[in-house]
Short mmCIF file of C-alpha atoms in Angstrom, two decimals:
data_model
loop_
_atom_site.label_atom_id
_atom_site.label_comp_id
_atom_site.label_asym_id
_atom_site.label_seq_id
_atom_site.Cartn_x
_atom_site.Cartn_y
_atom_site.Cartn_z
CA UNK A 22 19.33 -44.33 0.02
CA UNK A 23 22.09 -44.54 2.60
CA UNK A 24 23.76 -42.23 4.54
CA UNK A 25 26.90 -42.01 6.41
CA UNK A 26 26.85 -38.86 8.01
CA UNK A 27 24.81 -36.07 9.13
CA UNK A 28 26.44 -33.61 6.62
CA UNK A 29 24.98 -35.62 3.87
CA UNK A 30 21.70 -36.02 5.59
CA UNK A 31 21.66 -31.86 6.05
CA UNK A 32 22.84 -32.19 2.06
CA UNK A 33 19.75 -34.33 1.00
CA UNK A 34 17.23 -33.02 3.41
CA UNK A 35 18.20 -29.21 2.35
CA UNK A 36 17.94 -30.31 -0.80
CA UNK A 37 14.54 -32.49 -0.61
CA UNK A 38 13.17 -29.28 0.76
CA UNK A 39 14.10 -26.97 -1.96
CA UNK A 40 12.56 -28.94 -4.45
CA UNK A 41 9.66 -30.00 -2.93
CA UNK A 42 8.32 -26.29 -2.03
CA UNK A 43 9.33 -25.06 -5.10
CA UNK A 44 7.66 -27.33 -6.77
CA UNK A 45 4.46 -25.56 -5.17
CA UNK A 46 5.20 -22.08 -5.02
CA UNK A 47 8.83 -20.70 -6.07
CA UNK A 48 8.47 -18.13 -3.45
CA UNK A 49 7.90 -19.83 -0.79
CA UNK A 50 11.02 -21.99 -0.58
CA UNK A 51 11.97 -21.85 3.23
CA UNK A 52 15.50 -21.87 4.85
CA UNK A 53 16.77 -25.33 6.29
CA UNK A 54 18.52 -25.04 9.58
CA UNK A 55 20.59 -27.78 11.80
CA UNK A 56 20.66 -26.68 15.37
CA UNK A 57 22.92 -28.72 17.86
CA UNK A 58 22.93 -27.93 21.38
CA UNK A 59 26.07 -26.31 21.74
CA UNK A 60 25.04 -23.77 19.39
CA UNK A 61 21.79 -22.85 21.15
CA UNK A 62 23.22 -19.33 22.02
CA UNK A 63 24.70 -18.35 18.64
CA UNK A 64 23.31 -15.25 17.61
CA UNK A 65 21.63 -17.74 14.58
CA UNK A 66 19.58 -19.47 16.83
CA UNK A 67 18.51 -16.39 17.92
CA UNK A 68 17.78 -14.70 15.20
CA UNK A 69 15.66 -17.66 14.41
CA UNK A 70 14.14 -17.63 17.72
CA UNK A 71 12.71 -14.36 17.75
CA UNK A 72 10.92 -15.10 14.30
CA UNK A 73 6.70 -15.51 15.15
CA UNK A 74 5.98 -18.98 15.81
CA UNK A 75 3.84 -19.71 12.69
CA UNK A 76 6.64 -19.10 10.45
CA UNK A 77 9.59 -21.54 12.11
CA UNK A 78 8.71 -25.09 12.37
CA UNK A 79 11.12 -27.95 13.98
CA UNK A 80 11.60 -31.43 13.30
CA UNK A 81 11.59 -33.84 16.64
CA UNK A 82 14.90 -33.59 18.82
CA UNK A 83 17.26 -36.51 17.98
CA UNK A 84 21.14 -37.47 19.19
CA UNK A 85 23.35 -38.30 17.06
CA UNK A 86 27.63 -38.61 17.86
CA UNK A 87 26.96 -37.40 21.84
CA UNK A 88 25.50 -34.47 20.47
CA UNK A 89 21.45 -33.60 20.42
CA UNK A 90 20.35 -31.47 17.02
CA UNK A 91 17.16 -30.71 15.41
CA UNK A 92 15.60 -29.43 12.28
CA UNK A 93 13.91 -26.32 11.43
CA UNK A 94 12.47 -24.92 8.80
CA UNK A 95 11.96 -21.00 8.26
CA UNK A 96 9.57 -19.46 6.23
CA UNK A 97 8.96 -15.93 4.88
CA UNK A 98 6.12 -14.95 6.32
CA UNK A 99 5.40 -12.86 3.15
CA UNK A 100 5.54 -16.17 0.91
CA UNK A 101 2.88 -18.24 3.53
CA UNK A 102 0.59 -15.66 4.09
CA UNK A 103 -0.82 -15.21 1.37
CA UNK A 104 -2.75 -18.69 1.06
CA UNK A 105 -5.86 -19.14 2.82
CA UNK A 106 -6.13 -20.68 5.87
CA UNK A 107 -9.07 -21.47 8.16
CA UNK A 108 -9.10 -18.58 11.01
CA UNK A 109 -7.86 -18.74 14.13
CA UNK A 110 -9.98 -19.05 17.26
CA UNK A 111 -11.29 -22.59 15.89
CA UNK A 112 -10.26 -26.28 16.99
CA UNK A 113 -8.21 -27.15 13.95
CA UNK A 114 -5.00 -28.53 13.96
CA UNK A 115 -4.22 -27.98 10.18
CA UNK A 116 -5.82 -24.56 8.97
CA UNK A 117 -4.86 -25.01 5.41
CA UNK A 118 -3.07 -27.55 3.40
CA UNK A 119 -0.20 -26.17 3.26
CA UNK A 120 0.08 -26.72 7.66
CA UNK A 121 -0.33 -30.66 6.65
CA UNK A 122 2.02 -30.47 3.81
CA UNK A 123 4.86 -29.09 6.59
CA UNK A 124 3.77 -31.46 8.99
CA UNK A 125 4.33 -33.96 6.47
CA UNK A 126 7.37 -32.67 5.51
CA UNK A 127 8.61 -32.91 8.84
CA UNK A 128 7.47 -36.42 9.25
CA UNK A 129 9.61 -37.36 6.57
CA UNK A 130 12.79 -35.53 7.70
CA UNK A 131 12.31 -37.42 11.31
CA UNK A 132 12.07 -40.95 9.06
CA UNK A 133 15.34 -39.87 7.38
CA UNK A 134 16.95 -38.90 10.90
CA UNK A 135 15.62 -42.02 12.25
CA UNK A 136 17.16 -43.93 9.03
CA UNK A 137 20.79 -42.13 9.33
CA UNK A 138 20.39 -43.17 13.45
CA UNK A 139 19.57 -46.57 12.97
CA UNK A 140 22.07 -47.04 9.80
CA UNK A 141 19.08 -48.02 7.59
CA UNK A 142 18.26 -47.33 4.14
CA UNK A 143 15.92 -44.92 3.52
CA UNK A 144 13.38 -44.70 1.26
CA UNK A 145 13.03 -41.62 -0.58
CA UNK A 146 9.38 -39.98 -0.77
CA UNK A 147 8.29 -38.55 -3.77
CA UNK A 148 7.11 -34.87 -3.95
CA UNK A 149 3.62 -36.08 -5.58
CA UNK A 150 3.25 -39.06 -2.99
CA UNK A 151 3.89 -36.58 0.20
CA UNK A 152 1.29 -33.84 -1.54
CA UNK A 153 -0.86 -36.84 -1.69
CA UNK A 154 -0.40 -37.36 1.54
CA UNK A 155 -0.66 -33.87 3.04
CA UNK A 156 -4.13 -33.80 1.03
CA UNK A 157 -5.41 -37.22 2.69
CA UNK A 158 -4.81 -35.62 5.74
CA UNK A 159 -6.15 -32.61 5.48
CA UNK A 160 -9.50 -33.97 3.96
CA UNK A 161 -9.49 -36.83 7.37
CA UNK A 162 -8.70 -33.51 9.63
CA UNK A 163 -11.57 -31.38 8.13
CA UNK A 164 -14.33 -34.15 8.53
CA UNK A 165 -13.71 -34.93 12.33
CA UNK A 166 -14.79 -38.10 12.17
CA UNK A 167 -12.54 -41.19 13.03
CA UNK A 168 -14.52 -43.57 11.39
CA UNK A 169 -14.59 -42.16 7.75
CA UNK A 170 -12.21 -44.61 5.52
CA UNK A 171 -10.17 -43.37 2.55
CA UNK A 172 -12.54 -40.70 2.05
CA UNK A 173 -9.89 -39.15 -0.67
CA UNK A 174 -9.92 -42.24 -2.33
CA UNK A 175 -13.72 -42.29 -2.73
CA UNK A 176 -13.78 -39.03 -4.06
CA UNK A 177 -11.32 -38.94 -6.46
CA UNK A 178 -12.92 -42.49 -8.05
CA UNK A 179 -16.47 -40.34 -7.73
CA UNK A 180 -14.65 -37.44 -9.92
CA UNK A 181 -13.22 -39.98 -12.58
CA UNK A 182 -17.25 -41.86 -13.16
CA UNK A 183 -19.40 -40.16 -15.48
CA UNK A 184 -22.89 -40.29 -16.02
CA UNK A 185 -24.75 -40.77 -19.41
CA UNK A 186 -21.18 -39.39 -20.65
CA UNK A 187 -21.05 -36.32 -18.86
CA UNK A 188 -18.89 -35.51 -15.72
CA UNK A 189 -19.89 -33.97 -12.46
CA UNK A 190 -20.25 -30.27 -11.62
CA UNK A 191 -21.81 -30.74 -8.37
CA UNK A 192 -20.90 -30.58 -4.51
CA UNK A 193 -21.04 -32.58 -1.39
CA UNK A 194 -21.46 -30.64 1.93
CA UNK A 195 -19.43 -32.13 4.60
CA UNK A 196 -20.92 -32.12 7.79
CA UNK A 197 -21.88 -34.89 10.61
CA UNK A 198 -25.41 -35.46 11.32
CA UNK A 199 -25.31 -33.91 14.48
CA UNK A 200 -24.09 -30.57 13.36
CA UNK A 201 -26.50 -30.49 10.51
CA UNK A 202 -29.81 -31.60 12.49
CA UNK A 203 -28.81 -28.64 14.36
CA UNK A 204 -27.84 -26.08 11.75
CA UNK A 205 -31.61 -27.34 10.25
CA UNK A 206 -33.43 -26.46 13.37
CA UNK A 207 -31.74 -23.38 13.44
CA UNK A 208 -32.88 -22.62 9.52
CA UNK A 209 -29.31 -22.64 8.03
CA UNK A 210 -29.69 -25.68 6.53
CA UNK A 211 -33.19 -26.58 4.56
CA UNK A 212 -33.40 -30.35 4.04
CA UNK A 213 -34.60 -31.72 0.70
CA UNK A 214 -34.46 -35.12 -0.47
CA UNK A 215 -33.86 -37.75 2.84
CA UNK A 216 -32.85 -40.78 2.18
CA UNK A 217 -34.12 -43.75 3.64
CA UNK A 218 -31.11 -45.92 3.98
CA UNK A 219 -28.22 -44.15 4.33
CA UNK A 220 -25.56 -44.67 1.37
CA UNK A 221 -21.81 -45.29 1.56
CA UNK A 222 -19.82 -43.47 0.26
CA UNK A 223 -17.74 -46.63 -1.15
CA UNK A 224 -20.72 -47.31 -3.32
CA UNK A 225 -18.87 -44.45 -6.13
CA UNK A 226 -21.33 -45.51 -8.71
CA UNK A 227 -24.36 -44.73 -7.08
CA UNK A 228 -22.96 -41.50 -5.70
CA UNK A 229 -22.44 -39.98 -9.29
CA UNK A 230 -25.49 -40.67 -10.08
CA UNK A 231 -27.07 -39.04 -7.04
CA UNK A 232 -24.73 -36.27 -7.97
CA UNK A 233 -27.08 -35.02 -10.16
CA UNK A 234 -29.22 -34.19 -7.90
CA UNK A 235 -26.83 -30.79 -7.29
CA UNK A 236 -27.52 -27.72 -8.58
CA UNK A 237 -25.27 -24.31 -7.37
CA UNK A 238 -27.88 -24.05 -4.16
CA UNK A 239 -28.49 -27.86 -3.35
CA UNK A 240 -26.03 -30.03 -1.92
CA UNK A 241 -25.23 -33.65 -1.23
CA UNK A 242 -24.98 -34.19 2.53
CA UNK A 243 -21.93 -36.45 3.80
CA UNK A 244 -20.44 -37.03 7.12
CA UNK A 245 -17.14 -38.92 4.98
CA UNK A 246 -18.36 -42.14 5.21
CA UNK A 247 -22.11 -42.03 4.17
CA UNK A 248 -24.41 -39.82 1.84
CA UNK A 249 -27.95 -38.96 4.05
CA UNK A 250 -29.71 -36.19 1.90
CA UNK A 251 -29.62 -33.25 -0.18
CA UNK A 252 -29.94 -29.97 1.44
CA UNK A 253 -29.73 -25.75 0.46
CA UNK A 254 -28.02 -23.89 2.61
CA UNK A 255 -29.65 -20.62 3.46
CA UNK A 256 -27.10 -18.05 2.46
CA UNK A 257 -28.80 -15.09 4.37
CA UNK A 258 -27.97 -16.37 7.84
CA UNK A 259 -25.82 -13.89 10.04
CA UNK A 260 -23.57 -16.72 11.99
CA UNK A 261 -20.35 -18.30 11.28
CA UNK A 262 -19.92 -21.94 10.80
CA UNK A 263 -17.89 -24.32 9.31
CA UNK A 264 -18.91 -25.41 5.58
CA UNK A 265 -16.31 -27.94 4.15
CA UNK A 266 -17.63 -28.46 0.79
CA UNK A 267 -16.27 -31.18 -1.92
CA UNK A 268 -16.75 -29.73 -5.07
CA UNK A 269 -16.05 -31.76 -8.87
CA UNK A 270 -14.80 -29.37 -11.32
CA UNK A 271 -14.64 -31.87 -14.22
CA UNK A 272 -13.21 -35.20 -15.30
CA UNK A 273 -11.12 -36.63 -12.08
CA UNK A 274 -10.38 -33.13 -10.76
CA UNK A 275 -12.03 -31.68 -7.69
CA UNK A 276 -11.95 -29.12 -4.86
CA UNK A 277 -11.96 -28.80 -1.29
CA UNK A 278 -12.97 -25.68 -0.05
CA UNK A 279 -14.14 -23.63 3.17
CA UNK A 280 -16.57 -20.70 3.43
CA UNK A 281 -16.20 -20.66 -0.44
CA UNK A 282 -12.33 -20.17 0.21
CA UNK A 283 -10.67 -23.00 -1.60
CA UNK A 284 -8.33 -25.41 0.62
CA UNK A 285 -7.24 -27.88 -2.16
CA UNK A 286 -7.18 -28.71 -5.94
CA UNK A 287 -6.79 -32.36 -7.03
CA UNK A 288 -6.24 -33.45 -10.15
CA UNK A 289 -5.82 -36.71 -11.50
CA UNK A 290 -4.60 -37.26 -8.07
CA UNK A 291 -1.91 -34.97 -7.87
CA UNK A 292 -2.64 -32.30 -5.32
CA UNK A 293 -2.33 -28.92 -5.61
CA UNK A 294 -2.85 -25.63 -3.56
CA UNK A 295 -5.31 -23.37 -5.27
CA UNK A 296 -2.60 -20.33 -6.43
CA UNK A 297 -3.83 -16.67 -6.72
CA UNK A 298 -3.79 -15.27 -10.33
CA UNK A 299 -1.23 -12.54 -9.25
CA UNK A 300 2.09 -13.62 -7.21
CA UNK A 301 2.66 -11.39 -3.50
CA UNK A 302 6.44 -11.46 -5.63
CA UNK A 303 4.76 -9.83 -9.24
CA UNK A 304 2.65 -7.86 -7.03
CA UNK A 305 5.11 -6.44 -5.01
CA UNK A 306 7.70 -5.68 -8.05
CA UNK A 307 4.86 -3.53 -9.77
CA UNK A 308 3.71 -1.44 -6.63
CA UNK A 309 7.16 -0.84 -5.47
CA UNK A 310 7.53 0.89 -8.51
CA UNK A 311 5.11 3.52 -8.10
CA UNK A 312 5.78 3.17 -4.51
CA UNK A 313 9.21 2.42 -3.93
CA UNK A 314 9.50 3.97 -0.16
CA UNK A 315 6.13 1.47 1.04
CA UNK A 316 7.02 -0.57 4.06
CA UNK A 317 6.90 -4.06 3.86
CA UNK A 318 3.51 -4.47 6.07
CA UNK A 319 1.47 -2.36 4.28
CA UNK A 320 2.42 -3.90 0.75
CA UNK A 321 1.38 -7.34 2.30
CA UNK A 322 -1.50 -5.75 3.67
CA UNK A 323 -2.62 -4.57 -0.02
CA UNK A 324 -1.78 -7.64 -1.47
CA UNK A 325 -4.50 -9.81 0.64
CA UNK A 326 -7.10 -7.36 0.04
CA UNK A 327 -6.06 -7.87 -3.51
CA UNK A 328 -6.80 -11.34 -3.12
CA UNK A 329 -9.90 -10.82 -1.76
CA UNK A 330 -11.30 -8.61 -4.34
CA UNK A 331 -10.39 -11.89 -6.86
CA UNK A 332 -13.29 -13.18 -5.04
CA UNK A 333 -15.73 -10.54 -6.29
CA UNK A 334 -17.65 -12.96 -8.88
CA UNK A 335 -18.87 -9.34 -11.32
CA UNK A 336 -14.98 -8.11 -11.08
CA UNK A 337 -13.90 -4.44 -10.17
CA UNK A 338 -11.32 -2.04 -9.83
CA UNK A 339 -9.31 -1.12 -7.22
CA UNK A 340 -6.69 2.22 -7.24
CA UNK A 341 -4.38 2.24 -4.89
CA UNK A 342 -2.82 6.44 -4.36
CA UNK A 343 -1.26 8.65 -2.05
CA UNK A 344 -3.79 10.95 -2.75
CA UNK A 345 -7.05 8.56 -2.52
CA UNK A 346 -8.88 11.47 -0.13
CA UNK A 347 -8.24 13.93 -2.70
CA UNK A 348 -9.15 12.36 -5.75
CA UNK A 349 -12.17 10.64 -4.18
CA UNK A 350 -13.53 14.38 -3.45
CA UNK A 351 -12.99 15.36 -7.00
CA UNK A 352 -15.05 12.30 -8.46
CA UNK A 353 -17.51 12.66 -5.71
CA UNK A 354 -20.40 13.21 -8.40
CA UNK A 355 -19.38 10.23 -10.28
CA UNK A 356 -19.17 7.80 -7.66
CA UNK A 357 -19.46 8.06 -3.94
CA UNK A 358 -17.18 10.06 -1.18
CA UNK A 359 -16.93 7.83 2.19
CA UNK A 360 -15.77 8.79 5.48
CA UNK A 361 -12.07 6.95 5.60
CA UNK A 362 -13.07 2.99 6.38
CA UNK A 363 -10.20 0.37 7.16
CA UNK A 364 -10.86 -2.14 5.37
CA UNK A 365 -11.33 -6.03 6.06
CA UNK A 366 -11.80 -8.77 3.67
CA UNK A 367 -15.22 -8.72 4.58
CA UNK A 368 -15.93 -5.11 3.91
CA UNK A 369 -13.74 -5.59 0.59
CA UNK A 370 -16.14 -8.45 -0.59
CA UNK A 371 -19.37 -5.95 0.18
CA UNK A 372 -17.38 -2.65 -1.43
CA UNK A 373 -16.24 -4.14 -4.67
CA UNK A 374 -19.95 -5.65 -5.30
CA UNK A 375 -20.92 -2.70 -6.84
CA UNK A 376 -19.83 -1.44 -10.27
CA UNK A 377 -17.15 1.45 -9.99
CA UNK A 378 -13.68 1.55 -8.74
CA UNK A 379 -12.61 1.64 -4.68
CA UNK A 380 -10.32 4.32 -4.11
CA UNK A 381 -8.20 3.52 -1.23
CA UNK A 382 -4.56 4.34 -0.30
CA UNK A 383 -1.47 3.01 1.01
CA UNK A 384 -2.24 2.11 4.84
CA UNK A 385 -5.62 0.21 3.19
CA UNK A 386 -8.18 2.78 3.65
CA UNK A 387 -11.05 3.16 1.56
CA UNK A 388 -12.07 6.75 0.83
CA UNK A 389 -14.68 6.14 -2.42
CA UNK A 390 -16.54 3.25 -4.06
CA UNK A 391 -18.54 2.96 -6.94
CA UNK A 392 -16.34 5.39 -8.74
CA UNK A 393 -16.37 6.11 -12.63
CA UNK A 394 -13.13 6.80 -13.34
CA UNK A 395 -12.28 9.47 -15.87
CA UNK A 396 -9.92 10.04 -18.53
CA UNK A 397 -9.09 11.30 -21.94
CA UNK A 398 -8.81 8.59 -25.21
CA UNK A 399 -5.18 7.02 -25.41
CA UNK A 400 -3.11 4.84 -27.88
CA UNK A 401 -2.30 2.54 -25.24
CA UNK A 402 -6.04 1.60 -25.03
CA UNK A 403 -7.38 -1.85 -26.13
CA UNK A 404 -10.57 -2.33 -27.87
CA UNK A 405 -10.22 -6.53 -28.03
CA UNK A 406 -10.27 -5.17 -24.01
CA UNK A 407 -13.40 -4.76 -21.45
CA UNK A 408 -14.82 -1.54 -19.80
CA UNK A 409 -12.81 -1.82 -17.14
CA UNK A 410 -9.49 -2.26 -18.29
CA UNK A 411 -9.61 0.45 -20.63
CA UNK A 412 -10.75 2.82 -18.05
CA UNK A 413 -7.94 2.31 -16.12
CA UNK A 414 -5.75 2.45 -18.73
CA UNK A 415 -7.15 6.23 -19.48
CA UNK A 416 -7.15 7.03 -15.81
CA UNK A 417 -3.67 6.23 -15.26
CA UNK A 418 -2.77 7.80 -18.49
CA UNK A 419 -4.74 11.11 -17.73
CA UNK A 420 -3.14 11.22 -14.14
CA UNK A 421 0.22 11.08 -14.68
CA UNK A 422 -0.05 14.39 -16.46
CA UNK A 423 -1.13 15.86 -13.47
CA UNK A 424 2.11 15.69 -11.15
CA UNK A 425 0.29 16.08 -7.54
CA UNK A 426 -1.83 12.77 -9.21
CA UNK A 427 1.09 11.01 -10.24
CA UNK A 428 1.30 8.35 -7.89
CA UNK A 429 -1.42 6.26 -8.47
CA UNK A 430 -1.67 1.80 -9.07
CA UNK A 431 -4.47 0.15 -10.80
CA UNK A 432 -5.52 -3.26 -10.45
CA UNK A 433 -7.98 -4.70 -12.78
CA UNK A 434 -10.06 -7.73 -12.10
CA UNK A 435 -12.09 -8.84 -15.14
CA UNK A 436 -15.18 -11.33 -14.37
CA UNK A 437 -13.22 -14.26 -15.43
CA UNK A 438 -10.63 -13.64 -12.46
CA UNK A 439 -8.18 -12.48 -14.54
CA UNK A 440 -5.70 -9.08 -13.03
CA UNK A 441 -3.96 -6.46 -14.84
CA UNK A 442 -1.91 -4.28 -12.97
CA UNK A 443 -1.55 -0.60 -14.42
CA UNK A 444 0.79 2.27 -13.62
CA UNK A 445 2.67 5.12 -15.71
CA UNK A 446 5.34 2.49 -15.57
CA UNK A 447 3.60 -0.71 -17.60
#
């Protein structure tokens, strides 16, 4: 490709960009700006400006005609925050892979600029082949160590070998010897098999069949480069650390995930990011319907403890209502009344572990867990449908009789991660 002008740059780049994040998430499309420097002032720029950091991200500065412009790409924060991303506080350039997919991105919007400067052609990038790239990186980023080679490669031949016909279910625990001789002496980490020489992790072959070895609790143990031992890590332990885990799903498709939070999907070498089972954009549609008046933070707020419920391996039910307080009072003997509790993703995963609804209402607070919700028989109840979801169903039916009840928004997720969302409206 060849181009003349900056317009038709903008036109392409604009363009590129569009595709390429649709392509991942159609919500998440961000807005393209050009900013030259005699338009630093407008009230554009400032607008853009005053946006948080973490959603505006800018291309390198570059002169082109006399003039000095640069790049920048805007994102709703609403569309962005909704993937995971490893938490603040820790050394880690790219949190999540969607950081190293815009830093990609921007790498490739600097080539083109340096292309349309230099009156070169310039090759145009695939969407696939810069995913492929943001996922190399990411993986190299994650394992902190310089001298690990094409570690992506290596595991995606590792997820396409099988053994005695079968394909891979198990995981490799990423960690550098260091770290994990520590994290043993400290009893996080229980070593099993050691191996005497240390085994690349080139050798592919080998590695699947030392794959077997895992089991849900035992891990391989790989710094990127080499495989040293199996190991189990001790899930009681009350400190945070870093757990990168590889993990094969089935024939040439694996994961990368932290904490049990998943980073990345590949997939016959495409790269994904792991989606949620319900859109922010479905989510939002539904609630607003029940709630049409809710500000924008709190929705968001609901949303990722939503997603963090999805996590809950037995499923659960969660009611979202004006009048949570009240209703958790009158259910008090089938379930159990709580002082008001904020909650957190981490008090979310320990709530919803127990069978019974969590009442909470629209600023996130919990008022009653463990609930049994109640309900008379209706026709829009499903018997090809669990426990759960036809509990809700009655609920919400039997509520919306009652007009200081009315307001109320189930979400239903089923063991197998599936989510319904009921209301008087669906």
């Amino acid at each position: 490709m060849f181009f003349a002008n900056l317009s038709k740059l903008h036109q392409y780049i604009d363009g590129y960009c569009f595709a390429l994040f649709r392509r991942i998430d159609e919500e998440m499309v961000p807005q393209l700006h050009l900013i030259d420097e005699n338009k630093l002032q407008t009230d554009l720029v400032k607008n853009i400006m005053d946006i948080e950091e973490h959603n505006l991200y800018l291309s390198d500065l570059f002169e082109f005609g006399n003039k000095k412009y640069q790049f920048a790409l805007q994102f709703d924060p609403k569309s962005i925050e909704v993937y995971y991303k490893i938490p603040d506080g820790f050394e880690f350039r790219f949190r999540s892979l969607l950081d190293s997919i815009i830093y990609e991105t921007l790498s490739y919007i600097n080539e083109c600029v340096q292309g349309l400067i230099l009156q070169d052609d310039i090759h145009e990038l695939h969407y696939s082949d810069l995913l492929k790239r943001s996922g190399k990186l990411l993986l190299q980023h994650v394992l902190q160590n310089e001298h690990a080679i094409s570690p992506f490669e290596k595991i995606n031949k590792i997820s396409s070998l099988s053994y005695e016909k079968s394909f891979s279910n198990g995981k490799i625990l990423l960690l550098n010897l260091e770290t994990s001789q520590t994290l043993s002496n400290q009893h996080i980490l229980k070593p099993m098999v050691n191996f005497e020489t240390k085994i690349p992790l080139s050798n592919t072959r080998h590695i699947r069949k030392i794959l077997e070895l895992s089991n849900p609790e035992v891990y391989l143990l790989s710094d990127g480069e080499y495989l040293y031992s199996t190991v189990e890590i001790n899930q009681h332990h009350d400190k945070i650390h870093h757990f990168f885990i590889i993990e094969f799903n089935n024939y040439f498709s694996w994961q990368l995930t932290h904490n049990g939070n998943r980073l990345m999907q590949v997939t016959h070498e495409e790269v994904f990011i792991p989606k949620p089972k319900v859109s922010f954009f479905s989510f939002s549609i539904e609630l607003k319907k029940v709630f049409p008046l809710i500000e924008s933070k709190k929705l968001l707020n609901l949303y990722l403890l939503i997603l963090e419920a999805l996590k809950q391996s037995k499923g659960t039910i969660i009611v979202i209502s004006k009048n949570a307080r009240s209703e958790a009072f009158r259910l008090r003997n089938q379930g159990f009344l709580i002082d008001a509790l904020s909650l957190s993703p981490s008090i979310v995963r320990s709530i919803t572990s127990i069978d019974g609804a969590v009442l909470m209402d629209l600023d996130g607070f919990c008022h009653g867990i463990g609930v049994i919700l109640d309900g008379i028989a209706t026709e829009k109840g499903d018997p090809s449908r669990g426990a759960r979801y036809n509990s809700a169903i009655r609920y919400v039916e039997t509520i919306k009789k009652t007009p200081e009840y009315a307001n109320c928004f189930a979400v239903v997720i089923s063991e197998d991660g599936d989510v319904d969302m009921i209301s008087h409206f669906l």
